[in-house]
Coordinates of C-alpha atoms in Angstrom, one line a residue:
Chain A
M21 CA 50.0 -120.0 243.4
T22 CA 46.3 -120.5 244.3
L23 CA 43.7 -117.9 243.6
D24 CA 43.3 -117.4 247.3
E25 CA 47.0 -116.8 247.7
L26 CA 46.9 -114.3 244.8
N27 CA 43.9 -112.5 246.3
A28 CA 45.7 -112.2 249.6
L29 CA 48.7 -110.3 248.2
P30 CA 49.2 -106.7 249.5
G31 CA 47.2 -104.3 247.4
V32 CA 44.8 -106.8 245.9
T33 CA 41.1 -106.2 246.2
A34 CA 39.8 -109.7 246.0
A35 CA 36.1 -108.7 245.4
P36 CA 36.1 -105.6 243.3
D37 CA 33.5 -102.9 243.4
A38 CA 30.3 -104.0 241.6
A39 CA 30.6 -100.6 239.7
T40 CA 33.5 -102.2 237.7
R41 CA 31.6 -105.3 236.7
E42 CA 31.2 -104.4 233.1
Y43 CA 34.5 -102.6 232.6
V44 CA 36.5 -103.9 229.6
Y45 CA 40.2 -103.4 229.1
N46 CA 39.7 -102.3 225.6
H47 CA 43.0 -101.2 224.0
T48 CA 46.6 -100.2 224.2
M49 CA 47.9 -97.1 222.3
I50 CA 51.4 -96.7 220.8
R51 CA 52.6 -93.9 218.5
V52 CA 54.1 -94.9 215.2
K53 CA 56.4 -92.9 212.9
D54 CA 55.6 -94.4 209.5
L55 CA 52.0 -95.5 209.3
A56 CA 52.2 -97.7 206.2
R57 CA 55.2 -99.6 207.6
A58 CA 53.4 -100.1 210.9
L59 CA 50.2 -101.3 209.2
D60 CA 52.3 -103.6 207.1
F61 CA 53.9 -105.1 210.1
Y62 CA 50.7 -105.5 212.2
T63 CA 48.5 -106.8 209.3
R64 CA 51.0 -108.8 207.2
V65 CA 53.4 -110.2 209.8
L66 CA 51.1 -110.5 212.8
G67 CA 47.7 -110.9 211.1
F68 CA 45.8 -107.9 212.6
S69 CA 42.8 -106.5 210.8
L70 CA 42.4 -102.7 210.5
I71 CA 38.9 -102.0 211.8
E72 CA 38.7 -98.2 212.2
K73 CA 40.5 -95.0 211.3
N74 CA 39.8 -91.6 212.8
D75 CA 41.3 -88.4 211.3
F76 CA 41.9 -85.2 213.2
P77 CA 43.2 -83.0 210.4
E78 CA 43.3 -79.8 212.5
A79 CA 45.5 -81.4 215.1
K80 CA 47.4 -83.3 212.4
F81 CA 47.0 -86.8 213.7
S82 CA 45.1 -89.9 212.8
L83 CA 44.2 -93.0 214.9
Y84 CA 44.1 -96.5 213.6
F85 CA 42.4 -99.4 215.5
L86 CA 43.4 -103.0 214.8
A87 CA 42.1 -106.3 216.1
L88 CA 43.7 -109.8 215.9
L89 CA 40.7 -112.0 215.0
A90 CA 40.5 -115.7 214.3
D91 CA 37.2 -115.0 212.6
R92 CA 37.2 -111.9 210.4
G93 CA 33.6 -112.5 209.6
Q94 CA 32.7 -111.1 212.9
I95 CA 33.8 -107.5 211.9
P96 CA 30.6 -105.4 211.5
Q97 CA 30.3 -103.9 208.0
D98 CA 28.4 -100.9 209.1
P99 CA 30.8 -98.2 210.3
A100 CA 28.7 -97.0 213.2
E101 CA 28.1 -100.6 214.4
R102 CA 31.8 -101.4 213.9
H103 CA 32.7 -98.3 216.0
R104 CA 30.5 -99.5 219.0
W105 CA 31.8 -103.1 218.6
R106 CA 35.5 -102.0 218.7
K107 CA 34.9 -100.0 221.8
S108 CA 33.2 -102.9 223.6
M109 CA 35.8 -105.7 223.4
P110 CA 39.2 -106.5 224.7
G111 CA 42.5 -106.8 222.7
I112 CA 42.4 -103.8 220.4
L113 CA 45.6 -102.1 219.4
E114 CA 45.5 -98.4 218.7
L115 CA 48.2 -96.8 216.5
T116 CA 48.6 -93.0 216.6
H117 CA 50.1 -91.3 213.6
N118 CA 51.3 -87.7 214.0
H119 CA 51.2 -86.6 210.4
G120 CA 54.6 -86.0 208.8
T121 CA 56.8 -87.8 211.2
E122 CA 57.6 -90.3 208.5
H123 CA 59.4 -87.6 206.5
D124 CA 61.9 -86.7 209.2
P125 CA 64.9 -89.0 208.9
A126 CA 65.9 -88.2 212.5
F127 CA 62.5 -88.8 214.1
T128 CA 62.2 -91.9 216.3
Y129 CA 59.8 -93.1 219.0
H130 CA 60.9 -94.5 222.3
S131 CA 60.4 -98.2 222.9
G132 CA 60.3 -97.9 226.7
N133 CA 63.1 -100.5 227.1
A134 CA 66.0 -98.1 227.4
D135 CA 66.2 -95.2 229.8
P136 CA 63.8 -93.7 230.7
R137 CA 62.0 -97.1 231.0
G138 CA 58.3 -97.7 231.4
F139 CA 56.2 -99.5 228.9
G140 CA 57.8 -102.9 228.0
H141 CA 56.1 -104.8 225.2
L142 CA 53.0 -106.1 223.5
C143 CA 52.6 -109.9 223.3
V144 CA 51.2 -112.1 220.7
A145 CA 50.4 -115.8 221.6
V146 CA 50.7 -118.4 218.9
P147 CA 49.9 -122.1 218.5
D148 CA 53.4 -123.1 217.4
I149 CA 56.2 -120.8 218.4
H150 CA 58.9 -122.6 216.4
A151 CA 56.9 -122.3 213.2
A152 CA 56.0 -118.6 214.0
C153 CA 59.7 -117.7 214.6
A154 CA 60.8 -119.5 211.5
R155 CA 58.2 -117.5 209.6
F156 CA 59.4 -114.2 211.1
E157 CA 63.0 -115.1 210.1
Q158 CA 61.9 -115.8 206.6
L159 CA 60.1 -112.5 206.5
G160 CA 63.2 -110.6 207.7
V161 CA 61.6 -109.5 210.9
P162 CA 64.2 -108.2 213.4
F163 CA 64.5 -110.1 216.7
Q164 CA 65.3 -108.7 220.1
K165 CA 65.6 -112.2 221.5
R166 CA 65.5 -115.4 219.6
L167 CA 64.2 -118.6 221.2
S168 CA 67.7 -119.8 221.5
D169 CA 69.0 -116.6 223.2
G170 CA 69.3 -116.4 227.0
S171 CA 67.8 -118.7 229.6
M172 CA 64.1 -118.5 228.6
K173 CA 63.9 -120.9 225.7
D174 CA 60.1 -120.7 225.3
I175 CA 59.7 -117.0 224.5
A176 CA 61.0 -114.7 221.8
F177 CA 60.9 -111.0 221.1
I178 CA 60.6 -109.4 217.7
K179 CA 60.6 -105.7 217.0
D180 CA 58.1 -103.7 215.1
P181 CA 59.2 -100.9 212.6
D182 CA 59.3 -98.4 215.4
G183 CA 61.4 -100.7 217.6
Y184 CA 58.6 -101.6 220.0
W185 CA 59.1 -105.1 221.4
V186 CA 56.5 -107.8 220.6
E187 CA 56.9 -110.8 222.8
I188 CA 55.9 -114.2 221.2
I189 CA 54.6 -117.0 223.4
Q190 CA 53.0 -120.3 222.8
F191 CA 49.6 -121.2 224.3
T192 CA 50.9 -124.6 225.4
P193 CA 54.2 -125.8 226.9
V194 CA 57.1 -125.5 224.4
A195 CA 58.6 -128.9 223.5
Chain B
M26 CA 35.1 -95.6 206.3
T27 CA 34.1 -99.0 204.8
L28 CA 36.1 -102.1 205.5
D29 CA 37.1 -102.1 201.8
E30 CA 38.5 -98.6 202.1
L31 CA 40.4 -99.6 205.3
N32 CA 41.8 -102.6 203.5
A33 CA 43.0 -100.5 200.6
L34 CA 45.1 -98.2 202.7
P35 CA 48.9 -98.2 202.1
G36 CA 50.6 -101.0 204.1
V37 CA 47.4 -103.0 204.9
T38 CA 47.4 -106.7 204.1
A39 CA 43.7 -107.3 203.5
A40 CA 43.9 -111.1 203.7
P41 CA 46.6 -112.0 206.2
D42 CA 48.7 -115.1 205.9
A43 CA 46.8 -118.2 207.1
A44 CA 49.8 -118.8 209.4
T45 CA 48.5 -116.0 211.6
R46 CA 45.0 -117.3 211.8
E47 CA 45.2 -118.4 215.5
Y48 CA 47.4 -115.6 216.7
V49 CA 46.1 -113.8 219.8
Y50 CA 47.1 -110.4 220.9
N51 CA 47.5 -111.6 224.5
H52 CA 48.9 -108.8 226.7
T53 CA 50.6 -105.5 227.2
M54 CA 53.4 -105.1 229.7
I55 CA 54.3 -102.1 231.8
R56 CA 56.8 -101.7 234.6
V57 CA 55.5 -100.5 238.0
K58 CA 57.5 -99.1 240.9
D59 CA 55.3 -100.0 243.9
L60 CA 53.6 -103.3 243.2
A61 CA 51.1 -103.0 246.1
R62 CA 50.0 -99.6 244.9
A63 CA 49.7 -100.8 241.3
L64 CA 47.7 -103.9 242.3
D65 CA 45.4 -101.7 244.4
F66 CA 44.7 -99.4 241.5
Y67 CA 44.1 -102.1 238.9
T68 CA 42.0 -104.3 241.2
R69 CA 40.1 -101.8 243.4
V70 CA 39.7 -98.9 241.1
L71 CA 39.4 -100.7 237.7
G72 CA 38.2 -104.1 238.8
F73 CA 41.0 -106.3 237.3
S74 CA 41.6 -109.8 238.8
L75 CA 45.1 -111.0 239.6
I76 CA 45.4 -114.3 237.8
E77 CA 49.1 -115.3 237.9
K78 CA 52.4 -114.3 239.6
N79 CA 55.8 -115.4 238.4
D80 CA 58.9 -114.8 240.5
F81 CA 62.4 -114.6 239.2
P82 CA 64.4 -114.2 242.5
E83 CA 67.8 -114.4 240.9
A84 CA 67.1 -111.7 238.4
K85 CA 65.2 -109.8 241.2
F86 CA 61.9 -109.2 239.4
S87 CA 58.3 -110.6 239.5
L88 CA 55.6 -110.6 236.9
Y89 CA 51.9 -110.1 237.7
F90 CA 49.2 -110.9 235.2
L91 CA 45.7 -109.4 235.5
A92 CA 42.5 -109.7 233.6
L93 CA 39.4 -107.5 233.6
L94 CA 36.5 -110.0 233.6
A95 CA 32.8 -109.6 233.8
D96 CA 32.6 -113.2 235.1
R97 CA 35.3 -114.1 237.5
G98 CA 33.9 -117.6 237.7
Q99 CA 35.7 -118.4 234.4
I100 CA 39.1 -118.2 236.1
P101 CA 40.5 -121.7 236.3
Q102 CA 41.3 -122.7 239.9
D103 CA 44.1 -125.1 238.9
P104 CA 47.4 -123.1 238.5
A105 CA 48.6 -125.1 235.4
E106 CA 45.2 -124.8 233.7
R107 CA 45.1 -121.1 234.7
H108 CA 48.5 -120.5 233.2
R109 CA 47.5 -122.0 229.8
W110 CA 44.2 -120.0 229.9
R111 CA 45.9 -116.6 230.5
K112 CA 48.2 -117.3 227.6
S113 CA 45.4 -118.0 225.2
M114 CA 43.2 -115.0 225.5
P115 CA 43.2 -111.3 224.7
G116 CA 43.1 -108.4 227.1
I117 CA 45.7 -109.4 229.7
L118 CA 47.7 -106.8 231.5
E119 CA 51.2 -107.7 232.7
L120 CA 52.9 -105.7 235.5
T121 CA 56.7 -106.1 235.9
H122 CA 58.0 -105.3 239.3
N123 CA 61.8 -104.9 239.7
H124 CA 62.3 -105.7 243.3
G125 CA 63.2 -102.8 245.6
T126 CA 62.3 -99.9 243.3
E127 CA 59.5 -99.0 245.8
H128 CA 62.2 -98.1 248.4
D129 CA 63.9 -95.5 246.3
P130 CA 62.1 -92.1 246.7
A131 CA 63.7 -90.8 243.5
F132 CA 62.8 -93.7 241.3
T133 CA 60.1 -93.2 238.6
Y134 CA 59.0 -94.9 235.5
H135 CA 58.3 -93.0 232.2
S136 CA 54.7 -92.8 231.0
G137 CA 55.7 -92.3 227.4
N138 CA 53.7 -89.1 227.1
A139 CA 56.6 -86.6 227.6
D140 CA 59.8 -86.7 225.6
P141 CA 61.0 -89.3 224.6
R142 CA 57.5 -90.2 223.6
G143 CA 56.3 -93.7 222.4
F144 CA 53.7 -95.7 224.3
G145 CA 50.6 -93.6 225.0
H146 CA 48.0 -95.3 227.2
L147 CA 45.9 -98.2 228.2
C148 CA 42.1 -97.8 227.8
V149 CA 39.2 -99.2 229.8
A150 CA 35.7 -99.0 228.3
V151 CA 32.8 -98.6 230.6
P152 CA 29.0 -98.7 230.3
D153 CA 28.4 -95.2 231.9
I154 CA 31.4 -92.8 231.7
H155 CA 29.7 -90.1 233.8
A156 CA 29.2 -92.6 236.6
A157 CA 32.7 -94.0 236.2
C158 CA 34.3 -90.6 236.3
A159 CA 32.3 -89.5 239.4
R160 CA 33.4 -92.7 241.1
F161 CA 37.1 -92.0 240.2
E162 CA 36.7 -88.5 241.6
Q163 CA 35.2 -89.9 244.8
L164 CA 38.1 -92.4 245.1
G165 CA 40.7 -89.6 244.7
V166 CA 42.1 -90.9 241.4
P167 CA 44.2 -88.2 239.6
F168 CA 42.9 -87.2 236.2
Q169 CA 45.0 -86.3 233.2
K170 CA 41.9 -85.1 231.4
R171 CA 38.4 -84.7 232.8
L172 CA 35.3 -85.1 230.6
S173 CA 34.9 -81.4 230.7
D174 CA 38.5 -80.6 229.6
G175 CA 39.4 -79.9 226.0
S176 CA 37.2 -80.5 223.0
M177 CA 36.6 -84.2 223.3
K178 CA 33.8 -84.4 225.8
D179 CA 33.3 -88.1 225.5
I180 CA 36.6 -89.4 226.8
A181 CA 38.6 -88.9 230.0
F182 CA 42.1 -89.9 231.1
I183 CA 43.0 -91.0 234.6
K184 CA 46.5 -91.8 235.9
D185 CA 47.7 -94.9 237.5
P186 CA 50.2 -94.8 240.5
D187 CA 53.2 -94.7 238.2
G188 CA 51.7 -91.9 236.1
Y189 CA 50.7 -94.1 233.1
W190 CA 47.6 -92.8 231.4
V191 CA 44.4 -94.9 231.3
E192 CA 41.8 -93.6 228.9
I193 CA 38.2 -94.1 229.8
I194 CA 35.6 -94.4 227.1
Q195 CA 32.0 -95.4 226.9
F196 CA 30.7 -98.3 224.7
T197 CA 27.8 -96.2 223.5
P198 CA 27.6 -92.6 222.4
V199 CA 27.9 -90.2 225.3
A200 CA 24.8 -88.2 226.0

């Protein structure tokens, strides 16, 4: 589809209000049961960096902000500067940890992919999806959909420790 | 917290596998009931651009990819080039429309913020949160939390047409 065709679809404002010009789609927040397991998955398996942590002890929750960066040297060392930086750029992942949920064996969060549905997934793009999926297999990461499953042979879905789906795609056409 | 302290938290892999070096946190997917209403909200109210649409007529769904860009001139005109571009960068929002849901008055999606909880919100950062919230009020956008509500006076939450929460923050400290 051309951009003109996309911009003519019902509902689309082709030339948005100038007021929105500097708006940034900064982050997505998901709740996680076991913070250490979630941090392990997002940093070790997917390569995110933890860039900020905010505690709210009276309300018994903490927020963790992660970014997936090719160049980690760009992360500001100074906490105040790092705080402004993480609020100003796209592609941040926020994990909310309600303290103590990790100690309740029956506690689970809802992935959004069974009733009642809503949120679907996060997606990480990779340069080589065959290599990435082979690595995930080696690391014992659970798959929701392997490359070979179903009709779409160029995408996969893995699951994070809370069961949220993470789609894996490749930047370029999959051979 | 210093970066060294963040990197020493349980679960954190401070120096991720080189295999993840080019990984990009590309997008977040949410399902929407009424596509035209969702596109209107994300393009007119929040300033997103619709950059790709993929139809799956046999499975009766369509995917819409949006980006929130300060410079719309960077959107490639060529569809194939635009496809590769949208898969290679962070901060994309994917809307899934299951055809026909908009005709069922009883149909709703789940925001993730009532039981069963999971996904929490998207977040858009703005240069002037007072101006942004005044504009949302003027546009009749429903609020989940106004700036004046609760103890956190520097964040707000608005709701999209499906009831998903969109947090609004300001890049800089709020006066």
